[in-house]
Structures are given as C-alpha cells and as structure tokens.
GROMACS .gro file of C-alpha atoms in nm:
model
  357
    1UNK     CA    1   0.017  -0.007  -0.012
    2UNK     CA    2   0.134   0.376  -0.059
    3UNK     CA    3   0.292   0.542   0.281
    4UNK     CA    4   0.016   0.794   0.265
    5UNK     CA    5  -0.252   0.562   0.333
    6UNK     CA    6  -0.050   0.385   0.608
    7UNK     CA    7  -0.006   0.697   0.775
    8UNK     CA    8  -0.395   0.784   0.736
    9UNK     CA    9  -0.444   0.470   0.886
   10UNK     CA   10  -0.211   0.510   1.190
   11UNK     CA   11  -0.346   0.862   1.258
   12UNK     CA   12  -0.695   0.717   1.266
   13UNK     CA   13  -0.547   0.452   1.534
   14UNK     CA   14  -0.461   0.709   1.747
   15UNK     CA   15  -0.757   0.880   1.734
   16UNK     CA   16  -0.944   0.594   1.820
   17UNK     CA   17  -0.689   0.455   2.114
   18UNK     CA   18  -0.762   0.767   2.302
   19UNK     CA   19  -1.203   0.680   2.288
   20UNK     CA   20  -1.153   0.410   2.568
   21UNK     CA   21  -1.421   0.418   2.862
   22UNK     CA   22  -1.442   0.157   3.118
   23UNK     CA   23  -1.723   0.017   3.371
   24UNK     CA   24  -1.740   0.173   3.692
   25UNK     CA   25  -1.533   0.025   3.964
   26UNK     CA   26  -1.636   0.205   4.274
   27UNK     CA   27  -1.864   0.050   4.552
   28UNK     CA   28  -2.219   0.137   4.506
   29UNK     CA   29  -2.495   0.204   4.849
   30UNK     CA   30  -2.657  -0.134   4.749
   31UNK     CA   31  -2.386  -0.353   4.753
   32UNK     CA   32  -2.017  -0.444   4.622
   33UNK     CA   33  -1.848  -0.299   4.345
   34UNK     CA   34  -1.978  -0.404   4.005
   35UNK     CA   35  -1.788  -0.652   3.767
   36UNK     CA   36  -1.502  -0.519   3.575
   37UNK     CA   37  -1.281  -0.688   3.308
   38UNK     CA   38  -1.022  -0.734   3.555
   39UNK     CA   39  -1.278  -0.929   3.809
   40UNK     CA   40  -1.518  -1.070   3.524
   41UNK     CA   41  -1.411  -1.483   3.529
   42UNK     CA   42  -1.643  -1.622   3.265
   43UNK     CA   43  -1.634  -1.634   2.839
   44UNK     CA   44  -1.681  -1.252   2.706
   45UNK     CA   45  -1.878  -1.144   2.424
   46UNK     CA   46  -1.706  -0.895   2.192
   47UNK     CA   47  -1.953  -0.707   2.004
   48UNK     CA   48  -1.923  -0.449   1.697
   49UNK     CA   49  -2.163  -0.100   1.712
   50UNK     CA   50  -2.201   0.002   1.330
   51UNK     CA   51  -2.357   0.345   1.447
   52UNK     CA   52  -2.162   0.416   1.762
   53UNK     CA   53  -1.810   0.289   1.625
   54UNK     CA   54  -1.727   0.086   1.934
   55UNK     CA   55  -1.631  -0.241   2.016
   56UNK     CA   56  -1.882  -0.344   2.371
   57UNK     CA   57  -1.751  -0.633   2.617
   58UNK     CA   58  -1.998  -0.802   2.793
   59UNK     CA   59  -1.962  -1.112   3.033
   60UNK     CA   60  -2.182  -1.415   2.904
   61UNK     CA   61  -2.181  -1.551   3.254
   62UNK     CA   62  -2.385  -1.212   3.412
   63UNK     CA   63  -2.448  -1.054   3.121
   64UNK     CA   64  -2.322  -0.784   3.273
   65UNK     CA   65  -2.114  -0.479   3.013
   66UNK     CA   66  -1.810  -0.475   3.117
   67UNK     CA   67  -1.664  -0.177   2.886
   68UNK     CA   68  -1.760   0.049   2.560
   69UNK     CA   69  -1.416   0.082   2.338
   70UNK     CA   70  -1.391   0.345   2.080
   71UNK     CA   71  -1.280   0.111   1.786
   72UNK     CA   72  -1.328   0.280   1.462
   73UNK     CA   73  -1.562   0.370   1.232
   74UNK     CA   74  -1.861   0.151   1.103
   75UNK     CA   75  -1.708  -0.162   1.279
   76UNK     CA   76  -1.910  -0.458   1.153
   77UNK     CA   77  -1.748  -0.839   1.054
   78UNK     CA   78  -1.557  -0.947   1.366
   79UNK     CA   79  -1.359  -1.284   1.399
   80UNK     CA   80  -1.146  -1.418   1.667
   81UNK     CA   81  -0.796  -1.558   1.555
   82UNK     CA   82  -0.754  -1.900   1.579
   83UNK     CA   83  -0.544  -1.916   1.971
   84UNK     CA   84  -0.827  -1.691   2.078
   85UNK     CA   85  -0.529  -1.361   2.204
   86UNK     CA   86  -0.656  -1.184   1.895
   87UNK     CA   87  -0.985  -1.067   1.755
   88UNK     CA   88  -0.996  -0.895   1.413
   89UNK     CA   89  -1.318  -0.587   1.309
   90UNK     CA   90  -1.373  -0.480   0.994
   91UNK     CA   91  -1.391  -0.094   0.940
   92UNK     CA   92  -1.532   0.135   0.684
   93UNK     CA   93  -1.531   0.476   0.610
   94UNK     CA   94  -1.834   0.445   0.348
   95UNK     CA   95  -2.151   0.616   0.528
   96UNK     CA   96  -2.419   0.401   0.588
   97UNK     CA   97  -2.695   0.348   0.318
   98UNK     CA   98  -3.032   0.186   0.495
   99UNK     CA   99  -3.291   0.038   0.288
  100UNK     CA  100  -3.465   0.294   0.035
  101UNK     CA  101  -3.167   0.571   0.124
  102UNK     CA  102  -3.046   0.714  -0.228
  103UNK     CA  103  -2.687   0.723  -0.196
  104UNK     CA  104  -2.617   1.017  -0.409
  105UNK     CA  105  -2.736   1.224  -0.116
  106UNK     CA  106  -2.473   1.080   0.160
  107UNK     CA  107  -2.150   1.240   0.224
  108UNK     CA  108  -1.851   1.064   0.004
  109UNK     CA  109  -1.668   0.762   0.171
  110UNK     CA  110  -1.354   0.834   0.350
  111UNK     CA  111  -1.168   0.548   0.260
  112UNK     CA  112  -0.878   0.648   0.504
  113UNK     CA  113  -1.040   0.500   0.762
  114UNK     CA  114  -1.102   0.173   0.564
  115UNK     CA  115  -0.901  -0.158   0.720
  116UNK     CA  116  -0.896  -0.458   0.947
  117UNK     CA  117  -0.825  -0.344   1.294
  118UNK     CA  118  -0.649  -0.579   1.528
  119UNK     CA  119  -0.761  -0.581   1.884
  120UNK     CA  120  -0.501  -0.755   2.160
  121UNK     CA  121  -0.745  -0.927   2.377
  122UNK     CA  122  -0.525  -0.935   2.671
  123UNK     CA  123  -0.387  -0.559   2.652
  124UNK     CA  124  -0.765  -0.499   2.585
  125UNK     CA  125  -0.733  -0.221   2.287
  126UNK     CA  126  -0.663  -0.183   1.958
  127UNK     CA  127  -0.271  -0.228   1.878
  128UNK     CA  128  -0.340  -0.123   1.521
  129UNK     CA  129  -0.501  -0.104   1.169
  130UNK     CA  130  -0.439  -0.298   0.827
  131UNK     CA  131  -0.502  -0.257   0.461
  132UNK     CA  132  -0.840  -0.456   0.383
  133UNK     CA  133  -0.960  -0.311   0.063
  134UNK     CA  134  -1.203  -0.069   0.016
  135UNK     CA  135  -1.499  -0.085   0.233
  136UNK     CA  136  -1.468  -0.400   0.421
  137UNK     CA  137  -1.786  -0.553   0.581
  138UNK     CA  138  -1.689  -0.859   0.680
  139UNK     CA  139  -1.443  -1.120   0.645
  140UNK     CA  140  -1.295  -1.501   0.714
  141UNK     CA  141  -0.962  -1.640   0.830
  142UNK     CA  142  -0.760  -1.937   0.627
  143UNK     CA  143  -0.762  -2.220   0.831
  144UNK     CA  144  -0.400  -2.169   0.904
  145UNK     CA  145  -0.454  -1.837   1.012
  146UNK     CA  146  -0.231  -1.601   0.796
  147UNK     CA  147  -0.456  -1.461   0.605
  148UNK     CA  148  -0.805  -1.257   0.541
  149UNK     CA  149  -1.036  -1.280   0.327
  150UNK     CA  150  -1.253  -0.989   0.299
  151UNK     CA  151  -1.566  -0.878   0.141
  152UNK     CA  152  -1.528  -0.516  -0.007
  153UNK     CA  153  -1.856  -0.369  -0.039
  154UNK     CA  154  -1.813  -0.074  -0.259
  155UNK     CA  155  -1.603  -0.188  -0.543
  156UNK     CA  156  -1.802  -0.523  -0.561
  157UNK     CA  157  -1.463  -0.758  -0.506
  158UNK     CA  158  -1.305  -0.986  -0.228
  159UNK     CA  159  -0.940  -0.931  -0.131
  160UNK     CA  160  -0.660  -1.159   0.038
  161UNK     CA  161  -0.485  -0.985   0.337
  162UNK     CA  162  -0.164  -1.117   0.440
  163UNK     CA  163  -0.149  -1.056   0.805
  164UNK     CA  164   0.200  -1.043   0.924
  165UNK     CA  165   0.292  -0.810   0.607
  166UNK     CA  166  -0.044  -0.616   0.655
  167UNK     CA  167  -0.068  -0.587   0.312
  168UNK     CA  168  -0.370  -0.687   0.066
  169UNK     CA  169  -0.213  -0.953  -0.194
  170UNK     CA  170  -0.500  -0.963  -0.452
  171UNK     CA  171  -0.806  -0.856  -0.499
  172UNK     CA  172  -1.072  -0.994  -0.745
  173UNK     CA  173  -1.370  -0.898  -0.868
  174UNK     CA  174  -1.700  -1.055  -0.820
  175UNK     CA  175  -2.097  -1.022  -0.761
  176UNK     CA  176  -2.234  -0.695  -0.663
  177UNK     CA  177  -2.296  -0.626  -0.256
  178UNK     CA  178  -2.055  -0.861  -0.168
  179UNK     CA  179  -2.090  -0.970   0.271
  180UNK     CA  180  -2.063  -1.274   0.360
  181UNK     CA  181  -1.737  -1.458   0.375
  182UNK     CA  182  -1.685  -1.819   0.433
  183UNK     CA  183  -1.373  -2.057   0.428
  184UNK     CA  184  -1.411  -2.400   0.378
  185UNK     CA  185  -1.354  -2.683   0.591
  186UNK     CA  186  -1.058  -2.806   0.452
  187UNK     CA  187  -0.937  -2.446   0.341
  188UNK     CA  188  -0.931  -2.487  -0.040
  189UNK     CA  189  -1.204  -2.262  -0.164
  190UNK     CA  190  -1.399  -1.991   0.022
  191UNK     CA  191  -1.757  -1.902  -0.032
  192UNK     CA  192  -1.892  -1.525  -0.114
  193UNK     CA  193  -2.209  -1.375  -0.101
  194UNK     CA  194  -2.361  -1.136  -0.361
  195UNK     CA  195  -2.661  -0.989  -0.230
  196UNK     CA  196  -2.739  -0.810  -0.562
  197UNK     CA  197  -2.719  -1.083  -0.793
  198UNK     CA  198  -2.775  -1.353  -0.544
  199UNK     CA  199  -2.521  -1.548  -0.643
  200UNK     CA  200  -2.231  -1.740  -0.421
  201UNK     CA  201  -1.855  -1.614  -0.570
  202UNK     CA  202  -1.617  -1.969  -0.530
  203UNK     CA  203  -1.213  -1.806  -0.437
  204UNK     CA  204  -0.974  -2.043  -0.515
  205UNK     CA  205  -0.688  -1.859  -0.229
  206UNK     CA  206  -0.421  -2.021  -0.386
  207UNK     CA  207  -0.504  -1.957  -0.768
  208UNK     CA  208  -0.582  -1.606  -0.647
  209UNK     CA  209  -0.908  -1.622  -0.854
  210UNK     CA  210  -1.305  -1.685  -0.856
  211UNK     CA  211  -1.335  -2.004  -0.991
  212UNK     CA  212  -1.687  -2.040  -1.040
  213UNK     CA  213  -2.059  -1.841  -0.922
  214UNK     CA  214  -2.387  -2.021  -0.880
  215UNK     CA  215  -2.730  -1.920  -0.766
  216UNK     CA  216  -2.891  -1.914  -0.424
  217UNK     CA  217  -3.156  -1.679  -0.416
  218UNK     CA  218  -3.235  -1.322  -0.303
  219UNK     CA  219  -2.985  -1.175  -0.103
  220UNK     CA  220  -2.768  -1.433   0.042
  221UNK     CA  221  -2.599  -1.272   0.364
  222UNK     CA  222  -2.393  -1.566   0.492
  223UNK     CA  223  -2.292  -1.933   0.483
  224UNK     CA  224  -2.266  -2.234   0.705
  225UNK     CA  225  -2.065  -2.538   0.614
  226UNK     CA  226  -2.128  -2.855   0.799
  227UNK     CA  227  -1.734  -3.015   0.939
  228UNK     CA  228  -1.709  -3.256   0.674
  229UNK     CA  229  -1.767  -2.994   0.433
  230UNK     CA  230  -2.050  -3.127   0.200
  231UNK     CA  231  -2.343  -2.934   0.240
  232UNK     CA  232  -2.327  -2.523   0.268
  233UNK     CA  233  -2.661  -2.336   0.421
  234UNK     CA  234  -2.700  -2.003   0.297
  235UNK     CA  235  -2.958  -1.750   0.380
  236UNK     CA  236  -3.221  -1.580   0.128
  237UNK     CA  237  -3.334  -1.261   0.294
  238UNK     CA  238  -3.584  -1.166   0.082
  239UNK     CA  239  -3.718  -1.505  -0.015
  240UNK     CA  240  -3.751  -1.584   0.349
  241UNK     CA  241  -3.558  -1.858   0.322
  242UNK     CA  242  -3.269  -2.060   0.393
  243UNK     CA  243  -3.056  -2.272   0.080
  244UNK     CA  244  -2.923  -2.596   0.133
  245UNK     CA  245  -2.613  -2.655  -0.114
  246UNK     CA  246  -2.449  -2.932  -0.242
  247UNK     CA  247  -2.065  -2.855  -0.165
  248UNK     CA  248  -1.917  -3.107  -0.445
  249UNK     CA  249  -2.160  -2.956  -0.740
  250UNK     CA  250  -2.177  -2.611  -0.636
  251UNK     CA  251  -2.583  -2.647  -0.669
  252UNK     CA  252  -2.846  -2.583  -0.454
  253UNK     CA  253  -3.037  -2.898  -0.351
  254UNK     CA  254  -3.314  -2.788  -0.122
  255UNK     CA  255  -3.463  -2.476  -0.006
  256UNK     CA  256  -3.601  -2.432   0.350
  257UNK     CA  257  -3.882  -2.204   0.350
  258UNK     CA  258  -3.888  -1.998   0.744
  259UNK     CA  259  -4.201  -1.779   0.672
  260UNK     CA  260  -4.333  -1.493   0.466
  261UNK     CA  261  -4.102  -1.310   0.222
  262UNK     CA  262  -4.079  -0.926   0.400
  263UNK     CA  263  -4.196  -1.024   0.735
  264UNK     CA  264  -3.920  -1.289   0.781
  265UNK     CA  265  -3.556  -1.197   0.676
  266UNK     CA  266  -3.290  -1.473   0.723
  267UNK     CA  267  -2.968  -1.301   0.801
  268UNK     CA  268  -2.738  -1.510   1.015
  269UNK     CA  269  -2.674  -1.865   0.977
  270UNK     CA  270  -2.504  -2.080   1.257
  271UNK     CA  271  -2.495  -2.471   1.293
  272UNK     CA  272  -2.444  -2.628   1.627
  273UNK     CA  273  -2.154  -2.818   1.699
  274UNK     CA  274  -2.326  -3.161   1.607
  275UNK     CA  275  -2.472  -2.956   1.319
  276UNK     CA  276  -2.791  -3.074   1.439
  277UNK     CA  277  -2.947  -2.745   1.454
  278UNK     CA  278  -2.904  -2.444   1.218
  279UNK     CA  279  -2.980  -2.133   1.389
  280UNK     CA  280  -3.117  -1.807   1.176
  281UNK     CA  281  -3.198  -1.526   1.281
  282UNK     CA  282  -3.424  -1.369   1.101
  283UNK     CA  283  -3.361  -0.959   1.052
  284UNK     CA  284  -3.714  -0.744   1.069
  285UNK     CA  285  -3.876  -1.073   1.194
  286UNK     CA  286  -3.748  -0.996   1.544
  287UNK     CA  287  -3.663  -1.365   1.616
  288UNK     CA  288  -3.386  -1.647   1.623
  289UNK     CA  289  -3.545  -1.945   1.421
  290UNK     CA  290  -3.420  -2.310   1.526
  291UNK     CA  291  -3.398  -2.555   1.187
  292UNK     CA  292  -3.380  -2.935   1.249
  293UNK     CA  293  -3.162  -3.020   0.947
  294UNK     CA  294  -3.284  -3.381   0.984
  295UNK     CA  295  -3.597  -3.290   0.825
  296UNK     CA  296  -3.473  -2.920   0.713
  297UNK     CA  297  -3.779  -2.812   0.885
  298UNK     CA  298  -3.840  -2.480   1.142
  299UNK     CA  299  -3.842  -2.669   1.490
  300UNK     CA  300  -3.914  -2.384   1.662
  301UNK     CA  301  -3.840  -1.983   1.765
  302UNK     CA  302  -3.760  -1.711   2.004
  303UNK     CA  303  -3.819  -1.351   2.015
  304UNK     CA  304  -3.476  -1.158   2.059
  305UNK     CA  305  -3.513  -0.809   2.010
  306UNK     CA  306  -3.556  -0.561   1.647
  307UNK     CA  307  -3.378  -0.671   1.386
  308UNK     CA  308  -3.139  -0.928   1.507
  309UNK     CA  309  -2.843  -0.981   1.277
  310UNK     CA  310  -2.522  -1.177   1.408
  311UNK     CA  311  -2.539  -1.446   1.649
  312UNK     CA  312  -2.285  -1.620   1.799
  313UNK     CA  313  -2.268  -1.949   2.040
  314UNK     CA  314  -2.105  -2.005   2.390
  315UNK     CA  315  -1.772  -2.181   2.421
  316UNK     CA  316  -2.008  -2.512   2.569
  317UNK     CA  317  -2.292  -2.472   2.280
  318UNK     CA  318  -2.529  -2.423   2.523
  319UNK     CA  319  -2.595  -2.061   2.488
  320UNK     CA  320  -2.710  -1.863   2.171
  321UNK     CA  321  -2.618  -1.497   2.183
  322UNK     CA  322  -2.757  -1.238   1.927
  323UNK     CA  323  -2.703  -0.887   1.835
  324UNK     CA  324  -2.998  -0.672   1.821
  325UNK     CA  325  -2.958  -0.380   1.606
  326UNK     CA  326  -3.247  -0.117   1.660
  327UNK     CA  327  -3.252  -0.283   2.041
  328UNK     CA  328  -2.926  -0.219   2.131
  329UNK     CA  329  -2.840  -0.469   2.315
  330UNK     CA  330  -2.757  -0.843   2.278
  331UNK     CA  331  -2.961  -1.133   2.389
  332UNK     CA  332  -2.861  -1.466   2.552
  333UNK     CA  333  -3.091  -1.749   2.454
  334UNK     CA  334  -3.129  -2.099   2.640
  335UNK     CA  335  -3.069  -2.314   2.346
  336UNK     CA  336  -3.243  -2.634   2.564
  337UNK     CA  337  -3.583  -2.445   2.602
  338UNK     CA  338  -3.529  -2.152   2.342
  339UNK     CA  339  -3.618  -1.895   2.606
  340UNK     CA  340  -3.440  -1.561   2.661
  341UNK     CA  341  -3.282  -1.596   2.973
  342UNK     CA  342  -3.104  -1.187   3.003
  343UNK     CA  343  -3.006  -0.910   2.794
  344UNK     CA  344  -2.711  -0.637   2.783
  345UNK     CA  345  -2.701  -0.324   2.646
  346UNK     CA  346  -2.441  -0.266   2.385
  347UNK     CA  347  -2.344   0.051   2.176
  348UNK     CA  348  -2.529   0.205   1.876
  349UNK     CA  349  -2.660  -0.086   1.667
  350UNK     CA  350  -2.477  -0.373   1.770
  351UNK     CA  351  -2.362  -0.596   1.420
  352UNK     CA  352  -2.190  -0.870   1.472
  353UNK     CA  353  -2.017  -1.063   1.808
  354UNK     CA  354  -1.786  -1.315   1.873
  355UNK     CA  355  -1.747  -1.513   2.221
  356UNK     CA  356  -1.409  -1.600   2.412
  357UNK     CA  357  -1.334  -1.839   2.659
   0.00000   0.00000   0.00000
C-alpha cells in the first residue's frame, strides 16, 4: 500500500486509542463494586457497534456490560484468531445506506478509515489497523490463520490480506454488494455471497481467482458449512428461506421455507456443534429460529429483540447470543428451551459478535 494510506491508518488508530471508557469500579450503596474487565472470570462477548463505532465487551455469565471501547468507523465483521488472543474487526469509512436510501445524497466515503482493526485481547485495546481493501464489510480467516479473505462491498470485490505483512495480496471482482465470507472446512476454497446478484462466488485462495459462480436466491448474506464440507446452508433474505447447497457440485439442492417474505428476513446462519440444528437470525422478524437439519424444517423460534443480525454460540454450545441492532442490546438464549434468559446493553446498533472463553 502507499505510504500516505499507512499514515492515515496510523492517525486513525491514534484517535480510536484515546476513546476508551471502562465500567465504573467504585462501591455502590447497594452492594459490592460491579464486575470489571479485571474481575470478570467467565466467557466474554465482543460486539461490534456499527453506528457508535464501538466494541462492547460483555461478561457472558452474568450478561453484564464490562466496557465500551471506541474502535473506529462503522465496525461490522468480527472474528477471533485461532488462538483467541486477537480479535479482527472490519472498519469502513463508507456511510451507512439503509433500505431505500438514495446513496447520491450521502457524504463521500472516507477510505482512510477503511481497514481491519487488530484488537489484542490481553491488552484490551486496538493495537493497529491493517489495510483491508475498500469498504471491508465481513471476512473469514484461512485455516492456518495467516490470511484474511474480506468482502469489499462498494467495489464488488473480495480481497486476500496477509496478516503478518499487513498487505493486500490480491483483489478479485465478483457480484455486486458482497457480504458473507466463509472458508471451507478444508481451506481449499471460500464462498462469498453477493446480495445484489443473488449468487455465491467461489474463491480459490491459492490461485487467487474466482473459479465459479452459482445462484442461491435473493440477497444471500451468510454461509455455514457442515464439518465434513459436504453441505452448505445459505440464507436468502428476501425469499424468507435458507437454501441447502451440495458443495461438490456447487448447486442448490433444497430450499427451507421460513415464513412470509418481507416479514421474515433470514440474515445469519450458524450450525450447532453437532450440526443437528441450524440457527438463523431473522432480521425484521425479530426472532432467532432453530432448523432441524435432519428434516430441514423449522423446529422452533424465540423473540430476541429488534432486527437481530449477528449470532454466536457459547463455548459449551448451550447458549446463543444475538446482536439486536435497533434494540441496542445483546440477548442470551438458552438453546435447550429456546428462551431468552437475559439481555445486556450494547453500543449503537450492534452488528456482529464473537464469544471467547
């Protein structure tokens, strides 16, 4: 990358590093001091807040908000490194354009704010920002944890980032409005969703090229592979359905209907550890649904909040957490009973989340 871009990234990093605010540590009149980053011992939920530009940290055991950190502009995609010591966050200087918004009326993009934030878990701070291509939205890691495959929404492209060098190795054009990125279980290919064209692009990370494209329905956003790599589940937001894909042929083999289009809008798909259930956030539907993968039917659902988007499982697979955008909170769902057990406040418009032990 050009040196001027690196200087801009460094300047942006200095700005966000000064914006940390921690939970109070003083005794209260009603009892002991609240939990803090130092005293909380359970798993932690890290949540990207797209509108407020924050990373919210929540104690998963008590659903107590521990901290909110200014992290950069428009944080969305979030994934942890293989060792759990680092969290990567997609940051973008492109203004938010909601449904029906005329993008010509929005301010120009500030690409100096684009990048992948590198958050050190032990230090509890953003340590650097590396280039992530133009308008990075979501991404996944290579199986060795050395590369990041990122969707560049405004350029209709997918980029390969080398983490150690902090360089964009290659950028490949694909369908418009790419979002979801998922590395196959064996690491030999990557599925990237295109919302506008309703397709999946198949990226060969070694050859650094798109080797195939196939249709999956209207507005696909996310992908979940079974552990054996034979089957993929992909949401079709505007069809109110999830499609089942035979990975060997890269073709749809079944459609799972979830409700009335427009009322139910599947957004994020996530398999249980044993792949017996597929959990789906339903956006405008306000729920998380559980699909029985043996019958490919909806087994139940639970109302979690307004417009749930990102979802993640607890380390033991017994709880599910949902990022509820307009609700500005995170719900904790007991999967045995499909009930909400607790909620924790987040920052402005939570988008994605990861859970670390």
